[in-house]
Amino acid sequence: MRRSGGHRQIGQMLMERGLLTQEQLDEALKTQQQTTQLLGEVLVDLGFVKQKALYEALAEQQHIPFVDVKPEAIDAGVATLLPREDAERYRAIPIGREPTGSIKVAMAEPGDVMAIDGLRMQLQVAITPVLADPDAIQSTID
């Protein structure tokens, strides 16, 4: 859930969707100043937004798809291409193959260029990163 320059602010996006009030945003911003957490994490911790709604907004902000990782929707043949240790290190799991031959990879940090490069080298194929809830990724790995 890193911040990315040049993108619309997540708080504003959530307010535009009707998921957050200005008062809630103000309270979260005050709380954030006292922590090392990102705003989205604070909003979820305070119960102002649901984690899935946050990730959907973050995906829109980053112009990438959001996927709701469910074990039954994952191509098991593709998922096993990445060893568990690497899946945990990159916080990522291959979930399917694209028509182009690339592998769609659900990632907690799809903007992490080093992770993408590592995954590309490990899988030895082009990858298509998509955003997913880190907790869902971890529970799928487990």
PDB file of C-alpha atoms in Angstrom:
ATOM      1  CA  MET A   1       0.000   0.000   0.000  1.00  0.00           C
ATOM      2  CA  ARG A   2       2.691   2.452  -0.936  1.00  0.00           C
ATOM      3  CA  ARG A   3       1.934   6.000  -1.932  1.00  0.00           C
ATOM      4  CA  SER A   4       2.529   6.860  -5.536  1.00  0.00           C
ATOM      5  CA  GLY A   5       3.244  10.341  -6.770  1.00  0.00           C
ATOM      6  CA  GLY A   6       0.940  11.810  -9.387  1.00  0.00           C
ATOM      7  CA  HIS A   7      -2.090   9.781  -8.330  1.00  0.00           C
ATOM      8  CA  ARG A   8      -5.344  10.980  -6.859  1.00  0.00           C
ATOM      9  CA  GLN A   9      -5.306  10.887  -3.087  1.00  0.00           C
ATOM     10  CA  ILE A  10      -6.877   7.781  -1.602  1.00  0.00           C
ATOM     11  CA  GLY A  11      -8.920   9.699   0.972  1.00  0.00           C
ATOM     12  CA  GLN A  12     -10.491  11.837  -1.742  1.00  0.00           C
ATOM     13  CA  MET A  13     -11.259   8.770  -3.844  1.00  0.00           C
ATOM     14  CA  LEU A  14     -12.988   7.036  -0.938  1.00  0.00           C
ATOM     15  CA  MET A  15     -15.040  10.175  -0.203  1.00  0.00           C
ATOM     16  CA  GLU A  16     -16.082  10.397  -3.872  1.00  0.00           C
ATOM     17  CA  ARG A  17     -17.295   6.790  -3.636  1.00  0.00           C
ATOM     18  CA  GLY A  18     -19.372   7.668  -0.571  1.00  0.00           C
ATOM     19  CA  LEU A  19     -17.325   5.350   1.638  1.00  0.00           C
ATOM     20  CA  LEU A  20     -15.762   8.021   3.836  1.00  0.00           C
ATOM     21  CA  THR A  21     -16.821  11.369   5.283  1.00  0.00           C
ATOM     22  CA  GLN A  22     -14.631  14.450   5.578  1.00  0.00           C
ATOM     23  CA  GLU A  23     -14.811  14.127   9.375  1.00  0.00           C
ATOM     24  CA  GLN A  24     -13.574  10.531   9.227  1.00  0.00           C
ATOM     25  CA  LEU A  25     -10.768  11.526   6.878  1.00  0.00           C
ATOM     26  CA  ASP A  26      -9.726  14.375   9.180  1.00  0.00           C
ATOM     27  CA  GLU A  27      -9.688  12.033  12.188  1.00  0.00           C
ATOM     28  CA  ALA A  28      -7.670   9.439  10.275  1.00  0.00           C
ATOM     29  CA  LEU A  29      -5.145  12.060   9.139  1.00  0.00           C
ATOM     30  CA  LYS A  30      -4.664  13.182  12.754  1.00  0.00           C
ATOM     31  CA  THR A  31      -4.200   9.583  13.854  1.00  0.00           C
ATOM     32  CA  GLN A  32      -1.784   8.924  10.995  1.00  0.00           C
ATOM     33  CA  GLN A  33       0.496  11.753  12.163  1.00  0.00           C
ATOM     34  CA  GLN A  34       1.036   9.827  15.403  1.00  0.00           C
ATOM     35  CA  THR A  35       1.967   6.551  13.673  1.00  0.00           C
ATOM     36  CA  THR A  36       4.123   5.189  10.889  1.00  0.00           C
ATOM     37  CA  GLN A  37       1.077   3.700   9.158  1.00  0.00           C
ATOM     38  CA  LEU A  38      -0.165   4.657   5.727  1.00  0.00           C
ATOM     39  CA  LEU A  39      -3.503   6.436   5.562  1.00  0.00           C
ATOM     40  CA  GLY A  40      -5.298   3.415   4.132  1.00  0.00           C
ATOM     41  CA  GLU A  41      -4.135   1.247   7.024  1.00  0.00           C
ATOM     42  CA  VAL A  42      -5.347   3.842   9.523  1.00  0.00           C
ATOM     43  CA  LEU A  43      -8.746   4.063   7.794  1.00  0.00           C
ATOM     44  CA  VAL A  44      -9.163   0.288   8.024  1.00  0.00           C
ATOM     45  CA  ASP A  45      -7.899   0.115  11.629  1.00  0.00           C
ATOM     46  CA  LEU A  46     -10.368   2.812  12.679  1.00  0.00           C
ATOM     47  CA  GLY A  47     -13.172   0.869  10.991  1.00  0.00           C
ATOM     48  CA  PHE A  48     -13.975   3.705   8.574  1.00  0.00           C
ATOM     49  CA  VAL A  49     -13.549   1.588   5.430  1.00  0.00           C
ATOM     50  CA  LYS A  50     -13.421  -2.116   4.703  1.00  0.00           C
ATOM     51  CA  GLN A  51     -10.121  -3.523   3.542  1.00  0.00           C
ATOM     52  CA  LYS A  52     -11.554  -4.742   0.222  1.00  0.00           C
ATOM     53  CA  ALA A  53     -12.941  -1.272  -0.569  1.00  0.00           C
ATOM     54  CA  LEU A  54      -9.539   0.233   0.203  1.00  0.00           C
ATOM     55  CA  TYR A  55      -7.757  -2.163  -2.140  1.00  0.00           C
ATOM     56  CA  GLU A  56     -10.285  -1.576  -4.905  1.00  0.00           C
ATOM     57  CA  ALA A  57      -9.637   2.170  -4.622  1.00  0.00           C
ATOM     58  CA  LEU A  58      -5.864   1.631  -4.510  1.00  0.00           C
ATOM     59  CA  ALA A  59      -6.072  -0.475  -7.675  1.00  0.00           C
ATOM     60  CA  GLU A  60      -7.989   2.291  -9.421  1.00  0.00           C
ATOM     61  CA  GLN A  61      -5.458   4.837  -8.167  1.00  0.00           C
ATOM     62  CA  GLN A  62      -2.592   2.770  -9.568  1.00  0.00           C
ATOM     63  CA  HIS A  63      -4.444   1.930 -12.808  1.00  0.00           C
ATOM     64  CA  ILE A  64      -4.192  -1.811 -12.290  1.00  0.00           C
ATOM     65  CA  PRO A  65      -6.827  -4.507 -11.749  1.00  0.00           C
ATOM     66  CA  PHE A  66      -7.829  -5.671  -8.274  1.00  0.00           C
ATOM     67  CA  VAL A  67      -8.462  -9.366  -7.774  1.00  0.00           C
ATOM     68  CA  ASP A  68     -10.251 -11.007  -4.903  1.00  0.00           C
ATOM     69  CA  VAL A  69      -7.977 -14.006  -4.340  1.00  0.00           C
ATOM     70  CA  LYS A  70      -9.995 -17.147  -3.705  1.00  0.00           C
ATOM     71  CA  PRO A  71      -8.302 -20.542  -3.729  1.00  0.00           C
ATOM     72  CA  GLU A  72     -10.973 -22.086  -5.970  1.00  0.00           C
ATOM     73  CA  ALA A  73     -10.355 -19.419  -8.646  1.00  0.00           C
ATOM     74  CA  ILE A  74      -6.597 -20.014  -8.824  1.00  0.00           C
ATOM     75  CA  ASP A  75      -5.066 -22.171 -11.543  1.00  0.00           C
ATOM     76  CA  ALA A  76      -3.249 -24.723  -9.383  1.00  0.00           C
ATOM     77  CA  GLY A  77      -0.853 -25.589 -12.200  1.00  0.00           C
ATOM     78  CA  VAL A  78       0.291 -21.981 -12.381  1.00  0.00           C
ATOM     79  CA  ALA A  79       0.311 -21.381  -8.614  1.00  0.00           C
ATOM     80  CA  THR A  80       2.779 -24.215  -8.029  1.00  0.00           C
ATOM     81  CA  LEU A  81       5.332 -22.604 -10.373  1.00  0.00           C
ATOM     82  CA  LEU A  82       6.413 -20.292  -7.555  1.00  0.00           C
ATOM     83  CA  PRO A  83       7.939 -21.939  -4.465  1.00  0.00           C
ATOM     84  CA  ARG A  84       6.335 -21.035  -1.145  1.00  0.00           C
ATOM     85  CA  GLU A  85       9.438 -19.179   0.107  1.00  0.00           C
ATOM     86  CA  ASP A  86       9.406 -16.927  -2.959  1.00  0.00           C
ATOM     87  CA  ALA A  87       5.647 -16.387  -2.700  1.00  0.00           C
ATOM     88  CA  GLU A  88       6.128 -15.221   0.891  1.00  0.00           C
ATOM     89  CA  ARG A  89       9.160 -13.071   0.056  1.00  0.00           C
ATOM     90  CA  TYR A  90       7.395 -11.290  -2.807  1.00  0.00           C
ATOM     91  CA  ARG A  91       3.953 -11.410  -1.129  1.00  0.00           C
ATOM     92  CA  ALA A  92       2.628 -12.708  -4.411  1.00  0.00           C
ATOM     93  CA  ILE A  93       0.950 -15.743  -5.908  1.00  0.00           C
ATOM     94  CA  PRO A  94       0.534 -16.723  -9.559  1.00  0.00           C
ATOM     95  CA  ILE A  95      -3.191 -17.094 -10.203  1.00  0.00           C
ATOM     96  CA  GLY A  96      -3.564 -17.779 -13.922  1.00  0.00           C
ATOM     97  CA  ARG A  97      -2.189 -17.572 -17.401  1.00  0.00           C
ATOM     98  CA  GLU A  98      -3.128 -14.745 -19.760  1.00  0.00           C
ATOM     99  CA  PRO A  99      -4.032 -15.396 -23.420  1.00  0.00           C
ATOM    100  CA  THR A 100      -0.687 -13.776 -24.314  1.00  0.00           C
ATOM    101  CA  GLY A 101       1.156 -16.466 -22.334  1.00  0.00           C
ATOM    102  CA  SER A 102       2.136 -14.187 -19.471  1.00  0.00           C
ATOM    103  CA  ILE A 103       1.286 -15.224 -15.931  1.00  0.00           C
ATOM    104  CA  LYS A 104      -1.131 -13.134 -13.897  1.00  0.00           C
ATOM    105  CA  VAL A 105       0.345 -12.633 -10.427  1.00  0.00           C
ATOM    106  CA  ALA A 106      -1.679 -11.339  -7.477  1.00  0.00           C
ATOM    107  CA  MET A 107       0.609  -9.075  -5.463  1.00  0.00           C
ATOM    108  CA  ALA A 108       0.403  -7.055  -2.266  1.00  0.00           C
ATOM    109  CA  GLU A 109       2.712  -4.465  -3.863  1.00  0.00           C
ATOM    110  CA  PRO A 110       2.278  -4.624  -7.653  1.00  0.00           C
ATOM    111  CA  GLY A 111       4.352  -1.467  -7.998  1.00  0.00           C
ATOM    112  CA  ASP A 112       7.419  -3.134  -6.470  1.00  0.00           C
ATOM    113  CA  VAL A 113       9.742  -3.274  -9.492  1.00  0.00           C
ATOM    114  CA  MET A 114      12.308  -5.445  -7.715  1.00  0.00           C
ATOM    115  CA  ALA A 115       9.624  -8.011  -6.829  1.00  0.00           C
ATOM    116  CA  ILE A 116       8.308  -7.987 -10.394  1.00  0.00           C
ATOM    117  CA  ASP A 117      11.829  -8.531 -11.757  1.00  0.00           C
ATOM    118  CA  GLY A 118      12.436 -11.323  -9.246  1.00  0.00           C
ATOM    119  CA  LEU A 119       9.167 -12.999 -10.159  1.00  0.00           C
ATOM    120  CA  ARG A 120       9.912 -12.671 -13.868  1.00  0.00           C
ATOM    121  CA  MET A 121      13.311 -14.317 -13.366  1.00  0.00           C
ATOM    122  CA  GLN A 122      11.885 -17.050 -11.113  1.00  0.00           C
ATOM    123  CA  LEU A 123       8.982 -17.874 -13.443  1.00  0.00           C
ATOM    124  CA  GLN A 124      10.999 -17.246 -16.613  1.00  0.00           C
ATOM    125  CA  VAL A 125       8.014 -15.668 -18.345  1.00  0.00           C
ATOM    126  CA  ALA A 126       6.423 -12.226 -18.581  1.00  0.00           C
ATOM    127  CA  ILE A 127       4.101 -11.446 -15.687  1.00  0.00           C
ATOM    128  CA  THR A 128       1.004  -9.318 -15.380  1.00  0.00           C
ATOM    129  CA  PRO A 129       0.842  -7.919 -11.827  1.00  0.00           C
ATOM    130  CA  VAL A 130      -2.547  -7.302 -10.222  1.00  0.00           C
ATOM    131  CA  LEU A 131      -3.353  -5.952  -6.762  1.00  0.00           C
ATOM    132  CA  ALA A 132      -4.735  -8.264  -4.105  1.00  0.00           C
ATOM    133  CA  ASP A 133      -5.318  -8.083  -0.376  1.00  0.00           C
ATOM    134  CA  PRO A 134      -2.068  -9.165   1.360  1.00  0.00           C
ATOM    135  CA  ASP A 135      -4.038 -11.160   3.937  1.00  0.00           C
ATOM    136  CA  ALA A 136      -5.788 -13.109   1.176  1.00  0.00           C
ATOM    137  CA  ILE A 137      -2.457 -13.773  -0.504  1.00  0.00           C
ATOM    138  CA  GLN A 138      -0.930 -15.010   2.746  1.00  0.00           C
ATOM    139  CA  SER A 139      -3.875 -17.253   3.594  1.00  0.00           C
ATOM    140  CA  THR A 140      -3.682 -18.764   0.092  1.00  0.00           C
ATOM    141  CA  ILE A 141       0.040 -19.413   0.524  1.00  0.00           C
ATOM    142  CA  ASP A 142      -0.614 -21.041   3.909  1.00  0.00           C
TER     143      ASP A 142
END
